Amino acid sequence: MKKRTDILIPIGAAAVLAALALTIYLGFQRQNWIRKGEQLADAVYAALPEQTEPGIADGDGEVLPVQEINETDCVGMLSFPEYEKKWAVGSPYTDINLCPVIVAGSPKGKDMVINGSRRSDQFGFLESVETDDLIVFEDLNGDVWTYQVTDTADTELDDDLWDLAISSSNSTIYAVLAQN
């Protein structure tokens, strides 16, 4: 019996240490993504009026300007004023860990879909968003669209009922254009 405990105790201790090391590593990695995302949002915010190149074309022929900022292709800024939250929005091929990304449509086409991480620094708060809350999207030409949340449904809504859909892996909200 002593031989067995002499083997199992070190193996158990090694497993606990490995789990602790992995937890610490993932915590540092998460903080790094948060820091990079905040830096990117600040850089995009500073660059908003300076658009020089065309960018992503949606299915209706509308072009959403794209600009490389901090080595990331960005299309604009998304904010939830009531929650004091804002993010840079990346092009479809941007790493979603860094910032939310536009995956379809455009504000001009009234069919924009933005997807983000459910981490607390991105869209982890979507479950607390309420009907009538405002959402603001500003593209890199400086054009601003203000949306009003109409539904926080867990099911998909008919395309005619929304102009903007924002989702993470656990929540989706839909909004209509409030003013432009």
mmCIF file of C-alpha atoms in Angstrom:
data_model
loop_
_atom_site.group_PDB
_atom_site.id
_atom_site.type_symbol
_atom_site.label_atom_id
_atom_site.label_comp_id
_atom_site.label_asym_id
_atom_site.label_seq_id
_atom_site.Cartn_x
_atom_site.Cartn_y
_atom_site.Cartn_z
ATOM 1 C CA MET A 1 0.000 0.000 0.000
ATOM 2 C CA LYS A 2 2.863 2.404 0.778
ATOM 3 C CA LYS A 3 4.361 1.883 -2.685
ATOM 4 C CA ARG A 4 1.062 2.826 -4.277
ATOM 5 C CA THR A 5 0.768 6.070 -2.277
ATOM 6 C CA ASP A 6 4.405 6.894 -3.016
ATOM 7 C CA ILE A 7 3.475 6.874 -6.698
ATOM 8 C CA LEU A 8 -0.023 8.388 -6.563
ATOM 9 C CA ILE A 9 0.807 11.397 -4.385
ATOM 10 C CA PRO A 10 3.449 12.806 -6.778
ATOM 11 C CA ILE A 11 1.199 12.103 -9.780
ATOM 12 C CA GLY A 12 -1.700 13.913 -8.086
ATOM 13 C CA ALA A 13 0.525 16.836 -7.121
ATOM 14 C CA ALA A 14 1.828 17.063 -10.697
ATOM 15 C CA ALA A 15 -1.740 17.077 -12.051
ATOM 16 C CA VAL A 16 -2.740 19.867 -9.662
ATOM 17 C CA LEU A 17 0.340 21.903 -10.628
ATOM 18 C CA ALA A 18 -0.368 21.375 -14.337
ATOM 19 C CA ALA A 19 -3.965 22.548 -13.874
ATOM 20 C CA LEU A 20 -2.773 25.591 -11.942
ATOM 21 C CA ALA A 21 -0.204 26.441 -14.618
ATOM 22 C CA LEU A 22 -2.840 26.128 -17.361
ATOM 23 C CA THR A 23 -5.262 28.354 -15.442
ATOM 24 C CA ILE A 24 -2.595 31.018 -14.972
ATOM 25 C CA TYR A 25 -1.579 30.816 -18.644
ATOM 26 C CA LEU A 26 -5.190 31.181 -19.844
ATOM 27 C CA GLY A 27 -5.704 34.123 -17.490
ATOM 28 C CA PHE A 28 -2.674 35.904 -18.924
ATOM 29 C CA GLN A 29 -3.791 35.101 -22.470
ATOM 30 C CA ARG A 30 -7.271 36.516 -21.782
ATOM 31 C CA GLN A 31 -5.810 39.698 -20.292
ATOM 32 C CA ASN A 32 -3.595 40.051 -23.359
ATOM 33 C CA TRP A 33 -6.626 39.821 -25.689
ATOM 34 C CA ILE A 34 -8.512 42.363 -23.579
ATOM 35 C CA ARG A 35 -5.572 44.790 -23.636
ATOM 36 C CA LYS A 36 -5.093 44.406 -27.405
ATOM 37 C CA GLY A 37 -8.830 44.863 -28.005
ATOM 38 C CA GLU A 38 -8.903 48.056 -25.935
ATOM 39 C CA GLN A 39 -5.848 49.421 -27.755
ATOM 40 C CA LEU A 40 -7.466 48.612 -31.087
ATOM 41 C CA ALA A 41 -10.723 50.330 -30.077
ATOM 42 C CA ASP A 42 -8.800 53.460 -29.074
ATOM 43 C CA ALA A 43 -6.857 53.450 -32.348
ATOM 44 C CA VAL A 44 -10.010 52.983 -34.451
ATOM 45 C CA TYR A 45 -11.801 55.719 -32.537
ATOM 46 C CA ALA A 46 -8.896 58.074 -33.258
ATOM 47 C CA ALA A 47 -8.950 57.133 -36.955
ATOM 48 C CA LEU A 48 -12.694 57.363 -37.610
ATOM 49 C CA PRO A 49 -12.737 60.465 -39.826
ATOM 50 C CA GLU A 50 -9.735 59.324 -41.868
ATOM 51 C CA GLN A 51 -10.985 56.803 -44.431
ATOM 52 C CA THR A 52 -9.193 56.623 -47.745
ATOM 53 C CA GLU A 53 -9.845 53.165 -49.205
ATOM 54 C CA PRO A 54 -12.984 51.220 -50.083
ATOM 55 C CA GLY A 55 -13.567 47.992 -48.238
ATOM 56 C CA ILE A 56 -16.093 45.193 -47.786
ATOM 57 C CA ALA A 57 -18.895 44.974 -50.356
ATOM 58 C CA ASP A 58 -22.159 43.536 -49.114
ATOM 59 C CA GLY A 59 -24.639 41.651 -51.280
ATOM 60 C CA ASP A 60 -26.430 44.860 -52.306
ATOM 61 C CA GLY A 61 -23.328 46.499 -53.752
ATOM 62 C CA GLU A 62 -22.799 48.749 -50.735
ATOM 63 C CA VAL A 63 -19.188 49.159 -49.687
ATOM 64 C CA LEU A 64 -18.196 49.345 -46.048
ATOM 65 C CA PRO A 65 -14.804 51.055 -45.732
ATOM 66 C CA VAL A 66 -11.940 49.006 -44.296
ATOM 67 C CA GLN A 67 -8.755 50.431 -42.850
ATOM 68 C CA GLU A 68 -5.777 48.613 -41.380
ATOM 69 C CA ILE A 69 -5.238 49.882 -37.841
ATOM 70 C CA ASN A 70 -2.713 48.267 -35.501
ATOM 71 C CA GLU A 71 -2.280 45.463 -38.066
ATOM 72 C CA THR A 72 -6.029 44.696 -37.962
ATOM 73 C CA ASP A 73 -8.579 45.302 -40.734
ATOM 74 C CA CYS A 74 -11.278 47.440 -39.108
ATOM 75 C CA VAL A 75 -14.620 48.689 -40.418
ATOM 76 C CA GLY A 76 -15.714 50.976 -37.579
ATOM 77 C CA MET A 77 -16.813 51.319 -33.964
ATOM 78 C CA LEU A 78 -19.743 49.741 -32.161
ATOM 79 C CA SER A 79 -21.011 51.166 -28.892
ATOM 80 C CA PHE A 80 -23.754 50.621 -26.351
ATOM 81 C CA PRO A 81 -24.044 54.086 -24.726
ATOM 82 C CA GLU A 82 -26.255 52.955 -21.812
ATOM 83 C CA TYR A 83 -23.613 50.417 -20.809
ATOM 84 C CA GLU A 84 -20.580 52.615 -21.577
ATOM 85 C CA LYS A 85 -19.140 49.895 -23.818
ATOM 86 C CA LYS A 86 -17.400 50.318 -27.161
ATOM 87 C CA TRP A 87 -15.350 48.147 -29.487
ATOM 88 C CA ALA A 88 -13.552 48.314 -32.763
ATOM 89 C CA VAL A 89 -15.365 46.174 -35.336
ATOM 90 C CA GLY A 90 -13.184 44.067 -37.576
ATOM 91 C CA SER A 91 -13.652 42.767 -41.093
ATOM 92 C CA PRO A 92 -14.935 39.183 -41.476
ATOM 93 C CA TYR A 93 -11.440 37.683 -41.307
ATOM 94 C CA THR A 94 -10.360 39.480 -38.136
ATOM 95 C CA ASP A 95 -9.693 37.311 -35.073
ATOM 96 C CA ILE A 96 -12.882 37.384 -32.992
ATOM 97 C CA ASN A 97 -10.789 37.182 -29.817
ATOM 98 C CA LEU A 98 -9.454 40.641 -30.610
ATOM 99 C CA CYS A 99 -12.697 42.438 -31.437
ATOM 100 C CA PRO A 100 -16.237 41.806 -32.699
ATOM 101 C CA VAL A 101 -16.443 41.214 -36.456
ATOM 102 C CA ILE A 102 -18.973 42.059 -39.130
ATOM 103 C CA VAL A 103 -19.998 38.772 -40.707
ATOM 104 C CA ALA A 104 -22.627 39.906 -43.197
ATOM 105 C CA GLY A 105 -24.409 42.917 -44.607
ATOM 106 C CA SER A 106 -23.874 46.597 -43.987
ATOM 107 C CA PRO A 107 -25.635 49.460 -42.229
ATOM 108 C CA LYS A 108 -26.675 50.942 -45.584
ATOM 109 C CA GLY A 109 -28.200 47.625 -46.621
ATOM 110 C CA LYS A 110 -30.066 47.421 -43.291
ATOM 111 C CA ASP A 111 -28.893 43.844 -42.839
ATOM 112 C CA MET A 112 -25.703 44.065 -40.784
ATOM 113 C CA VAL A 113 -24.710 41.095 -38.628
ATOM 114 C CA ILE A 114 -21.941 41.465 -36.025
ATOM 115 C CA ASN A 115 -20.562 38.551 -34.040
ATOM 116 C CA GLY A 116 -18.385 38.743 -30.941
ATOM 117 C CA SER A 117 -16.988 36.685 -28.123
ATOM 118 C CA ARG A 118 -19.155 35.999 -25.090
ATOM 119 C CA ARG A 119 -16.297 36.990 -22.781
ATOM 120 C CA SER A 120 -17.124 39.760 -20.334
ATOM 121 C CA ASP A 121 -14.919 42.257 -22.191
ATOM 122 C CA GLN A 122 -16.962 41.802 -25.370
ATOM 123 C CA PHE A 123 -20.549 40.557 -25.637
ATOM 124 C CA GLY A 124 -20.813 38.729 -22.325
ATOM 125 C CA PHE A 125 -23.309 41.366 -21.208
ATOM 126 C CA LEU A 126 -25.790 40.870 -24.079
ATOM 127 C CA GLU A 127 -28.217 39.002 -21.831
ATOM 128 C CA SER A 128 -28.689 42.199 -19.816
ATOM 129 C CA VAL A 129 -29.500 44.342 -22.885
ATOM 130 C CA GLU A 130 -33.128 45.423 -22.903
ATOM 131 C CA THR A 131 -35.669 46.427 -25.512
ATOM 132 C CA ASP A 132 -35.310 50.119 -26.499
ATOM 133 C CA ASP A 133 -31.594 50.308 -25.552
ATOM 134 C CA LEU A 134 -29.540 52.187 -28.136
ATOM 135 C CA ILE A 135 -26.660 50.834 -30.208
ATOM 136 C CA VAL A 136 -24.400 53.082 -32.292
ATOM 137 C CA PHE A 137 -22.263 52.009 -35.254
ATOM 138 C CA GLU A 138 -19.839 54.458 -36.857
ATOM 139 C CA ASP A 139 -17.987 53.486 -40.016
ATOM 140 C CA LEU A 140 -14.568 54.748 -40.991
ATOM 141 C CA ASN A 141 -16.064 57.463 -43.209
ATOM 142 C CA GLY A 142 -17.575 58.970 -40.081
ATOM 143 C CA ASP A 143 -21.131 57.918 -41.010
ATOM 144 C CA VAL A 144 -23.139 57.119 -37.870
ATOM 145 C CA TRP A 145 -26.114 54.782 -37.526
ATOM 146 C CA THR A 146 -28.134 54.643 -34.316
ATOM 147 C CA TYR A 147 -30.205 51.533 -33.686
ATOM 148 C CA GLN A 148 -32.832 50.714 -31.089
ATOM 149 C CA VAL A 149 -33.059 47.188 -29.672
ATOM 150 C CA THR A 150 -36.357 45.568 -30.635
ATOM 151 C CA ASP A 151 -35.844 41.988 -29.529
ATOM 152 C CA THR A 152 -33.502 39.934 -27.416
ATOM 153 C CA ALA A 153 -34.799 36.654 -28.807
ATOM 154 C CA ASP A 154 -33.083 33.326 -28.586
ATOM 155 C CA THR A 155 -34.656 32.414 -31.919
ATOM 156 C CA GLU A 156 -33.928 33.838 -35.333
ATOM 157 C CA LEU A 157 -36.200 36.671 -36.467
ATOM 158 C CA ASP A 158 -37.491 37.240 -39.983
ATOM 159 C CA ASP A 159 -35.050 39.429 -41.972
ATOM 160 C CA ASP A 160 -37.699 42.119 -42.488
ATOM 161 C CA LEU A 161 -37.930 42.737 -38.733
ATOM 162 C CA TRP A 162 -34.362 43.938 -38.075
ATOM 163 C CA ASP A 163 -31.598 46.148 -39.493
ATOM 164 C CA LEU A 164 -28.843 44.982 -37.129
ATOM 165 C CA ALA A 165 -28.222 41.640 -35.425
ATOM 166 C CA ILE A 166 -25.527 41.257 -32.773
ATOM 167 C CA SER A 167 -24.652 37.845 -31.440
ATOM 168 C CA SER A 168 -22.307 35.845 -29.295
ATOM 169 C CA SER A 169 -22.440 32.119 -28.708
ATOM 170 C CA ASN A 170 -25.084 32.505 -25.989
ATOM 171 C CA SER A 171 -27.197 35.545 -26.976
ATOM 172 C CA THR A 172 -28.555 37.431 -29.969
ATOM 173 C CA ILE A 173 -30.157 40.849 -30.033
ATOM 174 C CA TYR A 174 -31.952 42.517 -32.916
ATOM 175 C CA ALA A 175 -32.311 46.231 -33.556
ATOM 176 C CA VAL A 176 -33.923 48.579 -36.044
ATOM 177 C CA LEU A 177 -32.555 51.834 -37.343
ATOM 178 C CA ALA A 178 -33.634 54.562 -34.932
ATOM 179 C CA GLN A 179 -32.051 57.510 -36.714
ATOM 180 C CA ASN A 180 -29.220 58.258 -39.106
#
